[in-house]
JSON list of C-alpha atoms in Angstrom, two decimals:
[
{"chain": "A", "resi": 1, "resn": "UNK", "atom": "CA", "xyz": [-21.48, 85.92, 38.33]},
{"chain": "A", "resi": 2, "resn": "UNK", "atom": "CA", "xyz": [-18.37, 85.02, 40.26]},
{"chain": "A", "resi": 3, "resn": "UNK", "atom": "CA", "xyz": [-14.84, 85.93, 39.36]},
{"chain": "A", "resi": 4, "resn": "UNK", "atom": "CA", "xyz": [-14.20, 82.38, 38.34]},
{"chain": "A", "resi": 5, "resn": "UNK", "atom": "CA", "xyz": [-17.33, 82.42, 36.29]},
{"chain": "A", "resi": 6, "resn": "UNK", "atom": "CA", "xyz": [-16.32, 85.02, 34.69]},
{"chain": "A", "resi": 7, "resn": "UNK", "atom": "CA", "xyz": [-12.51, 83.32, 34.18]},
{"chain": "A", "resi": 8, "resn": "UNK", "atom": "CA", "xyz": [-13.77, 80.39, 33.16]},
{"chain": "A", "resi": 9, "resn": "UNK", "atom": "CA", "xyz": [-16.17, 82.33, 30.59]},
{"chain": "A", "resi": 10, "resn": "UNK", "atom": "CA", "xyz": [-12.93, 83.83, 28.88]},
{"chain": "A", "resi": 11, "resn": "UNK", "atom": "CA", "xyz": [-11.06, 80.85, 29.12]},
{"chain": "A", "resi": 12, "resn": "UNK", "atom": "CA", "xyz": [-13.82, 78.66, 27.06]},
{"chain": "A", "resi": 13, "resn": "UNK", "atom": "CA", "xyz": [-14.38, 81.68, 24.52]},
{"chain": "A", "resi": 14, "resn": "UNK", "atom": "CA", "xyz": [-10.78, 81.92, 23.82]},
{"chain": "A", "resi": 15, "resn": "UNK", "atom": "CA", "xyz": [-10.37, 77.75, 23.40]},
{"chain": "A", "resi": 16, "resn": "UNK", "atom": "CA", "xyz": [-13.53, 78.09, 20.94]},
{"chain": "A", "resi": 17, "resn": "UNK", "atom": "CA", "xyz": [-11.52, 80.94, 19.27]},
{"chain": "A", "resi": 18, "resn": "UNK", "atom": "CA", "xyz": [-8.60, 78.52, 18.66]},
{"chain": "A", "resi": 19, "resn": "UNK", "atom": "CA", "xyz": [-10.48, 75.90, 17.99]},
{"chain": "A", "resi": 20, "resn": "UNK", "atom": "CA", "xyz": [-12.35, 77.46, 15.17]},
{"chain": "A", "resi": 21, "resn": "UNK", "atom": "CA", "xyz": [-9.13, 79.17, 13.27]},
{"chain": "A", "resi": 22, "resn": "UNK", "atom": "CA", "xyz": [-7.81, 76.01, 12.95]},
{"chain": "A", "resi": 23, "resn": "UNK", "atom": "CA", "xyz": [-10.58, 74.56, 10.98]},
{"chain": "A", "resi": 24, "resn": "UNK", "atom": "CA", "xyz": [-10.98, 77.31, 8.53]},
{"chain": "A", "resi": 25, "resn": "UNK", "atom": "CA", "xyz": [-9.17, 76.68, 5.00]},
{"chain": "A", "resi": 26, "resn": "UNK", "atom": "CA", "xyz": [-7.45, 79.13, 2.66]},
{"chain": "A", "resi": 27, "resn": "UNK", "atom": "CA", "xyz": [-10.05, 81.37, 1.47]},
{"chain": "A", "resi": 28, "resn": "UNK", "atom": "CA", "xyz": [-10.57, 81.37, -1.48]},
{"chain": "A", "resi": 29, "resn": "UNK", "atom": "CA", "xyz": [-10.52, 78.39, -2.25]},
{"chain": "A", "resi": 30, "resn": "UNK", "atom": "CA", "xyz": [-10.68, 76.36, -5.45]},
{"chain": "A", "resi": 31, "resn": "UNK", "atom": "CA", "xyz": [-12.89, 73.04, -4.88]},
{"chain": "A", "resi": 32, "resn": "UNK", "atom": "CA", "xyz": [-10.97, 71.23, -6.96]},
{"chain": "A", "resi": 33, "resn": "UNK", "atom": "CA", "xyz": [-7.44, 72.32, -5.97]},
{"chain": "A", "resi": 34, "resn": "UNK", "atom": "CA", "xyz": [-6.75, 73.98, -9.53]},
{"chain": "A", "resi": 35, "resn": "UNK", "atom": "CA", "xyz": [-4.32, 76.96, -8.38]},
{"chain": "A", "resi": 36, "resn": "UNK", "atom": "CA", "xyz": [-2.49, 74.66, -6.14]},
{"chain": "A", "resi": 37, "resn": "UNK", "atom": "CA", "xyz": [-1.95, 71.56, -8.47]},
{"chain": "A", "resi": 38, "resn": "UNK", "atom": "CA", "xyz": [-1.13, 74.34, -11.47]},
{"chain": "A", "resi": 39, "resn": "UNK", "atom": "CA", "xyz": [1.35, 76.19, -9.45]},
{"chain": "A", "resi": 40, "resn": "UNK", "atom": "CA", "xyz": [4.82, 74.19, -9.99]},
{"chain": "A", "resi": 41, "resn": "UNK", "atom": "CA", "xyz": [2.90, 71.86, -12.77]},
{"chain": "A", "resi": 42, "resn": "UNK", "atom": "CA", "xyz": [1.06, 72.26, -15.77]},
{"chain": "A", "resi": 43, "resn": "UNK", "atom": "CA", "xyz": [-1.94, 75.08, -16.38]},
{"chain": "A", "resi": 44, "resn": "UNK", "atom": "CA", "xyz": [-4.29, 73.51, -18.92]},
{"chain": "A", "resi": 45, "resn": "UNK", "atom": "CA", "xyz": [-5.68, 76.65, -21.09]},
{"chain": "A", "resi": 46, "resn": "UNK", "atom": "CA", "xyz": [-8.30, 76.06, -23.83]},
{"chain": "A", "resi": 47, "resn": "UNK", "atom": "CA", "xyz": [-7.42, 78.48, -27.06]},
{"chain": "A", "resi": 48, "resn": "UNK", "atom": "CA", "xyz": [-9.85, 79.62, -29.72]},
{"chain": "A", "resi": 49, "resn": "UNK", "atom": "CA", "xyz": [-8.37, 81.32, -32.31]},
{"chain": "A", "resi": 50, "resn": "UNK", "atom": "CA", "xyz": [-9.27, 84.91, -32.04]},
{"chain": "A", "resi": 51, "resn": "UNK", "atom": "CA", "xyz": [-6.64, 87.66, -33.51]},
{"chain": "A", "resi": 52, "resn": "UNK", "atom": "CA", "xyz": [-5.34, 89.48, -32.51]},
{"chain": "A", "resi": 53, "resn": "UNK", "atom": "CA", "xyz": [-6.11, 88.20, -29.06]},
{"chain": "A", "resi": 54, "resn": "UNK", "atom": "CA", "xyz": [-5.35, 84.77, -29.93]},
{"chain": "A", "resi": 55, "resn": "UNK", "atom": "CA", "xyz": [-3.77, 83.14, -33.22]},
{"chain": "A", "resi": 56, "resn": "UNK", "atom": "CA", "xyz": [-3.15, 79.08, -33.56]},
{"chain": "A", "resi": 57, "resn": "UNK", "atom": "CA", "xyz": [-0.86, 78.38, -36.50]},
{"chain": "A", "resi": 58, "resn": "UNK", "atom": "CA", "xyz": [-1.04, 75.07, -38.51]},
{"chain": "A", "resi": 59, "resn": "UNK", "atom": "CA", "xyz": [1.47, 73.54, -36.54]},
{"chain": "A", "resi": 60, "resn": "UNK", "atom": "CA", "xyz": [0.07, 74.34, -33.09]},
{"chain": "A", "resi": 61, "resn": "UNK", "atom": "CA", "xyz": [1.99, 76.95, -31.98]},
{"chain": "A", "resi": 62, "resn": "UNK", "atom": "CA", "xyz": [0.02, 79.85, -30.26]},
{"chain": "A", "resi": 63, "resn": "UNK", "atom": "CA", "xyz": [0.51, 83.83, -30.02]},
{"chain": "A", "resi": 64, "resn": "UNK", "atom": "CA", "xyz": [-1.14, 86.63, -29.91]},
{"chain": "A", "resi": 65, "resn": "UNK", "atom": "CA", "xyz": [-1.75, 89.39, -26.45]},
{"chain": "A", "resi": 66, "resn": "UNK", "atom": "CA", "xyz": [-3.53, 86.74, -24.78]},
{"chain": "A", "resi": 67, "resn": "UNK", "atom": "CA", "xyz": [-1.35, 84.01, -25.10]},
{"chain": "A", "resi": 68, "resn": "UNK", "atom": "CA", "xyz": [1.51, 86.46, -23.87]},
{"chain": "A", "resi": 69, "resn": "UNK", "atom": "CA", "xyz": [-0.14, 87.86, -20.96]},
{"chain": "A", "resi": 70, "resn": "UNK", "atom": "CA", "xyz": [-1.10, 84.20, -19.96]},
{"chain": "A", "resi": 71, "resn": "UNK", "atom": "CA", "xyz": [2.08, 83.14, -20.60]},
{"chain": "A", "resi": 72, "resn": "UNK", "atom": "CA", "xyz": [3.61, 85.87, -18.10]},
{"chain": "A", "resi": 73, "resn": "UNK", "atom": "CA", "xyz": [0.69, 84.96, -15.63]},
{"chain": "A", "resi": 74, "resn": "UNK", "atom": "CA", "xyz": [1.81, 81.38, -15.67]},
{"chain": "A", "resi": 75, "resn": "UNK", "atom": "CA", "xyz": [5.72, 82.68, -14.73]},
{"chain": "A", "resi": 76, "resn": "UNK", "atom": "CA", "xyz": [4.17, 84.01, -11.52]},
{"chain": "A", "resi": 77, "resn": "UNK", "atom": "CA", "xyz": [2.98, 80.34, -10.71]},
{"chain": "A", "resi": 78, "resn": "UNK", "atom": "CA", "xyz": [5.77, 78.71, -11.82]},
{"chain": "A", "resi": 79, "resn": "UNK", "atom": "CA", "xyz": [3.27, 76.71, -14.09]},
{"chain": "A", "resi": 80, "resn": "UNK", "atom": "CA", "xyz": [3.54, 75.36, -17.84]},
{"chain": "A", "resi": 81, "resn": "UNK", "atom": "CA", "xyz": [1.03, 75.68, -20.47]},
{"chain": "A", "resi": 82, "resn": "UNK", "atom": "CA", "xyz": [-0.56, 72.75, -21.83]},
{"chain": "A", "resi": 83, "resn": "UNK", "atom": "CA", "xyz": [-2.32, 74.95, -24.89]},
{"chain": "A", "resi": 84, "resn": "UNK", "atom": "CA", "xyz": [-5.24, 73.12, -26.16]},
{"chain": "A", "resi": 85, "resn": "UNK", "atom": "CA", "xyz": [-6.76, 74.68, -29.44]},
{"chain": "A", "resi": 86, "resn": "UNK", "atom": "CA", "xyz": [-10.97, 74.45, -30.36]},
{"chain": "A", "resi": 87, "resn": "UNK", "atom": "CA", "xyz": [-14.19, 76.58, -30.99]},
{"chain": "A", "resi": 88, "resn": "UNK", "atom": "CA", "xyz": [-15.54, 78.54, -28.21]},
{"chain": "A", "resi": 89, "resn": "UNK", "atom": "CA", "xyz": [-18.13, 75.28, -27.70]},
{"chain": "A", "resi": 90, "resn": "UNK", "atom": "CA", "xyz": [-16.21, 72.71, -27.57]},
{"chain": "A", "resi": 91, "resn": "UNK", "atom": "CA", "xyz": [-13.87, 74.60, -25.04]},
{"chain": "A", "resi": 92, "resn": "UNK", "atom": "CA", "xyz": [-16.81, 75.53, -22.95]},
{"chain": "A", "resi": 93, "resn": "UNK", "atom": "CA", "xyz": [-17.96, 71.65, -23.02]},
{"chain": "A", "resi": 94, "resn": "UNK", "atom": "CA", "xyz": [-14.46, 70.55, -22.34]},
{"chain": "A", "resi": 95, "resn": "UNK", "atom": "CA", "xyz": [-14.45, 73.36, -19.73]},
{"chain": "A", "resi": 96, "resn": "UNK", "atom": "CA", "xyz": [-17.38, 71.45, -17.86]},
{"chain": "A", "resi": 97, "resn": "UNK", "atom": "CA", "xyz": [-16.05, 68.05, -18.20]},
{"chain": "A", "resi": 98, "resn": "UNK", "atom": "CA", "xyz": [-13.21, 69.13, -15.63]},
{"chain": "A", "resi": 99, "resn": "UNK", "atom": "CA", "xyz": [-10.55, 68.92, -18.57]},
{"chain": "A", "resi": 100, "resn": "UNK", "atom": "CA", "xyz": [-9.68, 72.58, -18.57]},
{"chain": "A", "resi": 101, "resn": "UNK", "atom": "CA", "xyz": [-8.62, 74.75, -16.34]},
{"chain": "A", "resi": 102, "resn": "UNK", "atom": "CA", "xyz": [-8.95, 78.26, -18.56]},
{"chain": "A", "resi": 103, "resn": "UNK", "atom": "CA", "xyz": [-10.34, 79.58, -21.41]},
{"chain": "A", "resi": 104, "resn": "UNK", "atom": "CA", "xyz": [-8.80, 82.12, -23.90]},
{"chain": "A", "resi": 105, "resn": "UNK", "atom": "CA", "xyz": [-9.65, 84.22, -26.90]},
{"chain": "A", "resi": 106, "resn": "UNK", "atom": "CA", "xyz": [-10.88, 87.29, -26.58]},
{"chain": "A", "resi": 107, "resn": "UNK", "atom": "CA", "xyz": [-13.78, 86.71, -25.15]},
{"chain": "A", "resi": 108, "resn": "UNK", "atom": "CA", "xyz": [-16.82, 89.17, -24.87]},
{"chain": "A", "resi": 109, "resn": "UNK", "atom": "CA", "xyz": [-18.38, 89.52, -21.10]},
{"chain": "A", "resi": 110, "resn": "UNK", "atom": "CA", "xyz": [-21.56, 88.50, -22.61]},
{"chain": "A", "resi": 111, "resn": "UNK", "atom": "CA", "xyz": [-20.73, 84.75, -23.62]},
{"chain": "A", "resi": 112, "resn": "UNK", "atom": "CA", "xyz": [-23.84, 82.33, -23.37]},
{"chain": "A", "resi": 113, "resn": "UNK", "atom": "CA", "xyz": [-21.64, 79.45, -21.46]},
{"chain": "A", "resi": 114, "resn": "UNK", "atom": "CA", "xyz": [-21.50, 81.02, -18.06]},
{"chain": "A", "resi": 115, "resn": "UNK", "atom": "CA", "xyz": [-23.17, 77.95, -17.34]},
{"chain": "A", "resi": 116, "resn": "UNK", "atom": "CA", "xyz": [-19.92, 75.73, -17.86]},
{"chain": "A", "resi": 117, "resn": "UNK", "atom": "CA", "xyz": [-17.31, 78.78, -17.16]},
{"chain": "A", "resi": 118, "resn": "UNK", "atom": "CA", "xyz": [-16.75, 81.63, -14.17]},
{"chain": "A", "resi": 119, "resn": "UNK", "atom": "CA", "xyz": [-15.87, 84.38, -16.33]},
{"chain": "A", "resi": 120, "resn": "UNK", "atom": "CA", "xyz": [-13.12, 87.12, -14.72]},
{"chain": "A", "resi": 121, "resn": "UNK", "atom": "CA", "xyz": [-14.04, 90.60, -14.34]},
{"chain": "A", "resi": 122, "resn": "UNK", "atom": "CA", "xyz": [-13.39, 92.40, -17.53]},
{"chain": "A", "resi": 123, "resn": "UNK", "atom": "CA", "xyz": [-9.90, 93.64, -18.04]},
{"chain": "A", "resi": 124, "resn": "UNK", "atom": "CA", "xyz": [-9.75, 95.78, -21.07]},
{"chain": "A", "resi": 125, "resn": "UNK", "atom": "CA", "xyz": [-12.52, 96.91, -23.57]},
{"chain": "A", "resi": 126, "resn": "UNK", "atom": "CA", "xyz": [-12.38, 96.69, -27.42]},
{"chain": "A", "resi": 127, "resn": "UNK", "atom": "CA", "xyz": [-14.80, 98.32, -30.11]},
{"chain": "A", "resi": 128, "resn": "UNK", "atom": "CA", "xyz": [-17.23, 96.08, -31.41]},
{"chain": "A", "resi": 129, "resn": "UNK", "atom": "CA", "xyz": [-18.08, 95.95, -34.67]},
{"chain": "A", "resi": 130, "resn": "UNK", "atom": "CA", "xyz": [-21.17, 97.95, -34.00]},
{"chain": "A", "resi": 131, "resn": "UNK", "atom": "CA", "xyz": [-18.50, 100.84, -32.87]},
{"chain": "A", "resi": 132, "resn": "UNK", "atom": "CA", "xyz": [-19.96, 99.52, -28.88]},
{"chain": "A", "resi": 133, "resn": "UNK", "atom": "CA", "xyz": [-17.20, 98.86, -26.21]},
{"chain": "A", "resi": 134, "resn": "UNK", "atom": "CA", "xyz": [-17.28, 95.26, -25.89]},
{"chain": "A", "resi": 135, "resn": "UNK", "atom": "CA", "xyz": [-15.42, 93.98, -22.34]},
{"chain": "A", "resi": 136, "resn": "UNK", "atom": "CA", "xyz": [-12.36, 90.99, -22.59]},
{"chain": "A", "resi": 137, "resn": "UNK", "atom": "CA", "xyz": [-12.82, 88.80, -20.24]},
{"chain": "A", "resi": 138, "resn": "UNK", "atom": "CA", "xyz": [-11.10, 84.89, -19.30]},
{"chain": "A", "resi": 139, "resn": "UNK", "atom": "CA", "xyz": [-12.54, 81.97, -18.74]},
{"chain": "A", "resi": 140, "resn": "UNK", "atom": "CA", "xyz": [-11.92, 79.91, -15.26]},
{"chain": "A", "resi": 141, "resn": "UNK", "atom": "CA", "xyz": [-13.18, 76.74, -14.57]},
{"chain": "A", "resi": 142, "resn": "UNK", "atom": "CA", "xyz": [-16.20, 76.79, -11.87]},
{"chain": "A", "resi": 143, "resn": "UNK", "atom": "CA", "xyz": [-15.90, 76.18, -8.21]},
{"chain": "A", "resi": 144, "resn": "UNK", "atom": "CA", "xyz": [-11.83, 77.66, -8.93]},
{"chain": "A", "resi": 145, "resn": "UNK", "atom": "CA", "xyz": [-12.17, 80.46, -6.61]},
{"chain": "A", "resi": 146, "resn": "UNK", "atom": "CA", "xyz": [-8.57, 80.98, -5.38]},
{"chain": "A", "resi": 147, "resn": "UNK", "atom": "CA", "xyz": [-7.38, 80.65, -9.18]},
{"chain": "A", "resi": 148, "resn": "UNK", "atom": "CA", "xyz": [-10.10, 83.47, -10.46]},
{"chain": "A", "resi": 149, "resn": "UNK", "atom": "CA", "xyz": [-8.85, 85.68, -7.61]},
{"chain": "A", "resi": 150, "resn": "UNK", "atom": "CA", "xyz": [-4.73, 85.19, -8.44]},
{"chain": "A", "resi": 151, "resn": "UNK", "atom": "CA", "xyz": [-5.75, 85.44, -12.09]},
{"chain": "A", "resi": 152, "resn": "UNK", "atom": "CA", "xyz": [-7.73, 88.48, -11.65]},
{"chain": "A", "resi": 153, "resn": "UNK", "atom": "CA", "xyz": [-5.10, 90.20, -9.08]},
{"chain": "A", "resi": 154, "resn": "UNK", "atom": "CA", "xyz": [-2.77, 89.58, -12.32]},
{"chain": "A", "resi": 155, "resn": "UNK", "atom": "CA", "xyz": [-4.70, 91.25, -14.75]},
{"chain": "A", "resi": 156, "resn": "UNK", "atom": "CA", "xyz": [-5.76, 94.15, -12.30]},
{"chain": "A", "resi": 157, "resn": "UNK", "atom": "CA", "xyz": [-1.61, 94.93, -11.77]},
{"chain": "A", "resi": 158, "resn": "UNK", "atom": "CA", "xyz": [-1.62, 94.60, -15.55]},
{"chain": "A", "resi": 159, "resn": "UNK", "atom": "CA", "xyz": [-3.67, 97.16, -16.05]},
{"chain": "A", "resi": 160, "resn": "UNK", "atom": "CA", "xyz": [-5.21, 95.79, -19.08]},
{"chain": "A", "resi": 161, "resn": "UNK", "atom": "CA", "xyz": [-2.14, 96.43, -20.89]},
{"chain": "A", "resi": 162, "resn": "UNK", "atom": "CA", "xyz": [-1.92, 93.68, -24.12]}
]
């Protein structure tokens, strides 16, 4: 192979280099742009009622260690909660409708609606009522890859603390 062959070799690999960054996204990435339309806007979190991990009063107000440490997360985003209170079912239906973009309230790692919701990695452990250790976990909606990933950076710095 000639010295030009061998230029023109480099040349091409390094346009095909270029060429091929440019067309890769952010990775992760969310395939429905949740993270990104949430950040600045409005995070729309599905609450059952749970204490002491979650608590809905008559009136609609929410507390409870979940609501606060979502609350905190949604500071880093710059996002507002739109709270939206039901059972665990209903949640996970709404979930798979497209209609929320979280689930919350204390949650157990083993919940039968993985189908409808990407569950985080666990980030604290409780006692079940058995005397077990039963693992917290969130709900995310599907397919919301770059929002499980911020959301689970978040709980990872906060140590599980609630």
């Amino acid at each position: 192979m000639s010295v030009w062959q061998r230029i023109r070799h480099v040349v091409l690999a390094g346009i095909l280099l270029l060429v091929a960054a440019g067309c890769q996204g952010s990775i992760p990435a969310d395939t429905q742009g949740t993270l990104e339309r949430a950040t600045g806007g409005e995070l729309r979190v599905g609450i059952a009622e749970n204490p002491p991990w979650t608590e809905v009063a008559p009136d609609g107000a929410v507390s409870g260690s979940e609501v606060d440490l979502l609350s905190d997360y949604a500071e880093t985003i710059d996002a507002e909660i739109r709270w939206v209170p039901g059972g665990e079912n209903v949640l996970a239906a709404e979930m798979k409708e497209g209609n929320l973009d979280l689930v919350v309230g204390g949650l157990a790692s083993d919940v039968p609606w993985t189908s409808e919701i990407a569950l985080t990695r666990p980030y604290t452990t409780t006692q079940g009522p058995d005397g077990k250790p039963v693992d917290i976990v969130m709900g995310v909606r599907p397919g919301e890859n770059a929002l499980l990933v911020d959301l689970e950076r978040y709980l990872a710095e906060r140590g599980g603390e609630l």
